[in-house]
Coordinates of N, CA and C in Angstrom, one line a residue:
M1 N 9.5 -9.5 0.2 CA 9.5 -8.6 -0.5 C 11.2 -8.1 0.4
N2 N 12.2 -7.0 -0.5 CA 13.0 -6.6 -1.0 C 12.9 -5.6 0.4
S3 N 14.2 -4.7 0.7 CA 13.7 -3.2 1.8 C 14.1 -2.9 0.3
V4 N 14.2 -1.7 0.4 CA 14.8 -0.4 -0.6 C 15.8 -0.4 -0.8
G5 N 17.0 -1.1 0.0 CA 18.3 -0.9 -0.4 C 18.9 -2.2 0.3
E6 N 19.1 -2.7 -0.9 CA 19.6 -4.7 -1.3 C 20.4 -4.9 0.2
A7 N 21.1 -4.3 0.6 CA 22.0 -4.1 2.0 C 20.5 -4.2 3.6
C8 N 20.0 -4.2 3.1 CA 18.8 -3.9 4.2 C 17.3 -4.9 4.3
T9 N 17.9 -5.7 3.6 CA 16.8 -6.6 3.0 C 16.9 -8.1 4.0
E10 N 18.4 -8.3 4.4 CA 18.9 -9.3 5.5 C 17.3 -8.8 6.9
L11 N 18.5 -7.7 6.8 CA 18.0 -6.0 8.6 C 16.3 -6.8 8.1
K12 N 15.2 -6.6 7.2 CA 14.6 -6.7 7.3 C 14.0 -7.7 6.9
R13 N 14.0 -9.1 6.5 CA 13.9 -9.9 7.0 C 13.6 -10.8 8.5
E14 N 15.0 -10.7 9.1 CA 14.4 -10.4 10.7 C 13.8 -10.1 11.7
Y15 N 13.6 -8.5 11.2 CA 12.6 -7.8 11.8 C 11.7 -8.7 11.2
D16 N 10.7 -8.6 10.1 CA 9.9 -9.4 9.6 C 9.2 -10.9 10.7
Q17 N 10.4 -11.1 10.9 CA 10.2 -12.5 11.5 C 10.4 -12.5 13.1
C18 N 10.4 -11.8 13.4 CA 10.8 -11.2 15.6 C 9.9 -10.7 14.9
F19 N 9.4 -9.2 14.2 CA 7.8 -9.2 14.5 C 6.7 -10.1 14.6
N20 N 6.6 -10.9 13.7 CA 5.7 -11.5 13.4 C 5.6 -12.8 14.4
R21 N 6.9 -12.4 15.1 CA 6.6 -14.6 16.0 C 6.3 -14.1 17.1
W22 N 6.5 -12.7 17.3 CA 6.1 -11.5 19.3 C 4.5 -11.7 18.8
F23 N 3.7 -11.1 17.8 CA 2.5 -11.4 17.3 C 1.5 -12.5 17.5
A24 N 2.6 -13.7 16.7 CA 1.4 -14.3 16.8 C 1.5 -15.2 17.7
E25 N 2.4 -15.3 18.9 CA 2.5 -16.3 19.7 C 2.1 -15.3 21.2
K26 N 2.3 -13.9 21.3 CA 2.0 -13.4 22.7 C 1.2 -11.8 22.3
F27 N 1.4 -11.2 21.1 CA 0.8 -10.0 20.8 C -1.3 -10.6 21.2
L28 N -1.1 -11.9 20.2 CA -3.3 -12.3 19.7 C -3.1 -13.4 20.8
K29 N -2.2 -13.4 22.2 CA -2.7 -14.2 23.3 C -2.7 -13.5 24.2
G30 N -3.2 -12.1 24.5 CA -3.1 -10.9 25.6 C -1.4 -9.9 25.8
D31 N -0.6 -10.8 25.6 CA 0.9 -10.3 25.8 C 1.3 -9.8 24.8
S32 N 1.0 -7.9 25.6 CA 1.6 -6.9 24.5 C 2.2 -6.2 25.3
T33 N 3.6 -6.5 26.3 CA 3.9 -5.3 27.1 C 6.1 -6.7 26.8
G34 N 6.6 -5.8 26.3 CA 7.9 -5.4 25.7 C 7.8 -4.9 24.9
D35 N 9.2 -5.6 24.6 CA 9.7 -4.6 22.7 C 11.0 -5.5 22.2
P36 N 10.5 -7.2 21.9 CA 11.7 -7.9 22.1 C 12.3 -7.1 20.0
C37 N 11.6 -6.3 19.3 CA 12.7 -6.8 17.9 C 12.7 -4.9 18.1
G38 N 12.5 -4.4 18.6 CA 12.8 -2.9 18.6 C 14.4 -1.8 18.0
Q39 N 15.1 -3.4 19.2 CA 16.7 -3.4 18.6 C 16.7 -3.3 17.1
L40 N 16.0 -4.5 16.8 CA 16.6 -4.9 15.6 C 15.5 -3.7 14.5
F41 N 14.6 -3.7 14.8 CA 13.7 -2.0 13.8 C 15.1 -0.7 13.7
K42 N 15.1 -0.5 15.0 CA 15.9 0.6 15.0 C 17.7 0.5 14.0
R43 N 17.5 -1.0 13.9 CA 19.2 -0.7 13.1 C 18.4 -1.5 11.3
Y44 N 17.8 -1.9 10.9 CA 17.0 -1.2 10.1 C 16.3 0.1 9.1
Q45 N 16.2 0.4 10.4 CA 15.7 1.9 9.8 C 16.3 2.7 9.4
L46 N 17.5 2.2 10.2 CA 19.0 2.9 10.2 C 19.0 3.4 8.7
C47 N 19.5 1.8 8.2 CA 19.6 0.9 7.6 C 18.8 2.1 6.2
V48 N 17.9 1.8 6.0 CA 16.9 2.5 4.9 C 16.9 3.4 4.6
Q49 N 17.0 4.3 6.1 CA 17.3 6.1 6.0 C 18.4 5.8 5.5
K50 N 19.8 5.8 5.5 CA 21.2 5.5 5.0 C 20.7 5.0 3.0
A51 N 20.4 4.3 2.7 CA 19.2 4.3 1.4 C 19.3 4.1 0.6
I52 N 17.7 5.8 1.5 CA 17.5 6.7 0.6 C 18.2 7.9 0.4
K53 N 19.2 7.5 1.2 CA 19.9 9.3 1.0 C 20.8 8.8 0.2
E54 N 21.7 7.4 0.1 CA 22.3 7.3 -1.1 C 22.4 7.4 -2.4
K55 N 21.0 6.3 -2.3 CA 19.5 6.8 -3.8 C 19.1 8.1 -4.3
D56 N 19.6 8.6 -2.9 CA 18.5 10.4 -3.7 C 16.9 10.3 -3.7
I57 N 16.1 9.8 -3.1 CA 15.6 9.8 -3.1 C 14.6 10.4 -2.2
P58 N 13.2 11.8 -3.3 CA 13.4 12.5 -2.2 C 11.7 12.7 -1.4
I59 N 12.4 12.4 -0.5 CA 11.3 13.0 1.0 C 11.3 13.7 1.5
E60 N 11.0 14.2 0.8 CA 10.3 15.8 1.2 C 8.6 15.7 1.9
G61 N 8.9 15.8 2.6 CA 7.0 15.8 2.7 C 6.3 14.4 4.3
L62 N 6.9 13.6 3.5 CA 7.5 12.8 5.5 C 8.1 12.7 5.4
E63 N 6.9 12.4 6.9 CA 7.8 12.2 8.4 C 8.1 10.1 8.7
F64 N 9.2 10.7 8.8 CA 9.8 9.3 9.6 C 8.7 9.0 10.8
M65 N 8.1 7.5 10.9 CA 7.6 7.4 12.9 C 8.2 7.1 13.5
G66 N 8.3 7.4 15.2 CA 9.3 7.5 15.8 C 8.5 7.8 17.1
P67 N 9.4 6.6 18.5 CA 9.2 7.6 19.5 C 8.7 9.5 19.6
S68 N 10.0 10.4 19.1 CA 9.8 11.3 19.1 C 8.0 12.2 18.0
K69 N 8.4 12.0 17.9 CA 7.2 12.1 16.0 C 6.3 13.0 16.9
G70 N 5.8 14.3 16.4 CA 5.4 14.9 17.3 C 5.0 15.8 18.7
K71 N 6.8 15.1 19.2 CA 6.9 15.6 20.2 C 8.3 17.1 20.0
S72 N 8.6 17.7 20.7 CA 9.2 18.6 20.7 C 10.3 18.4 22.0
E73 N 11.8 18.5 21.7 CA 12.9 17.8 22.3 C 12.6 18.3 24.0
N74 N 11.7 19.5 24.0 CA 12.3 19.6 25.2 C 11.1 19.1 26.2
S75 N 9.7 18.5 25.2 CA 8.3 18.1 25.9 C 9.2 16.4 26.6
S76 N 8.5 16.7 27.9 CA 8.7 15.3 28.2 C 7.2 14.4 28.0

């Protein structure tokens, strides 16, 4: 499946491949340590957010998932 932004499709494929490899080769075998695909995901997420803005897709009421979800800036 292509990404919301044409420019993001290759990043999506790279992330999907990384995640699927990690899931099959590590996670399903009990190794849930590390985040080998985190940087790819961040790059893809930024690309998608940019595409959403450029296409003027309304996202009011939707929250992007991420480490700060549900946390205030001052919480630790």
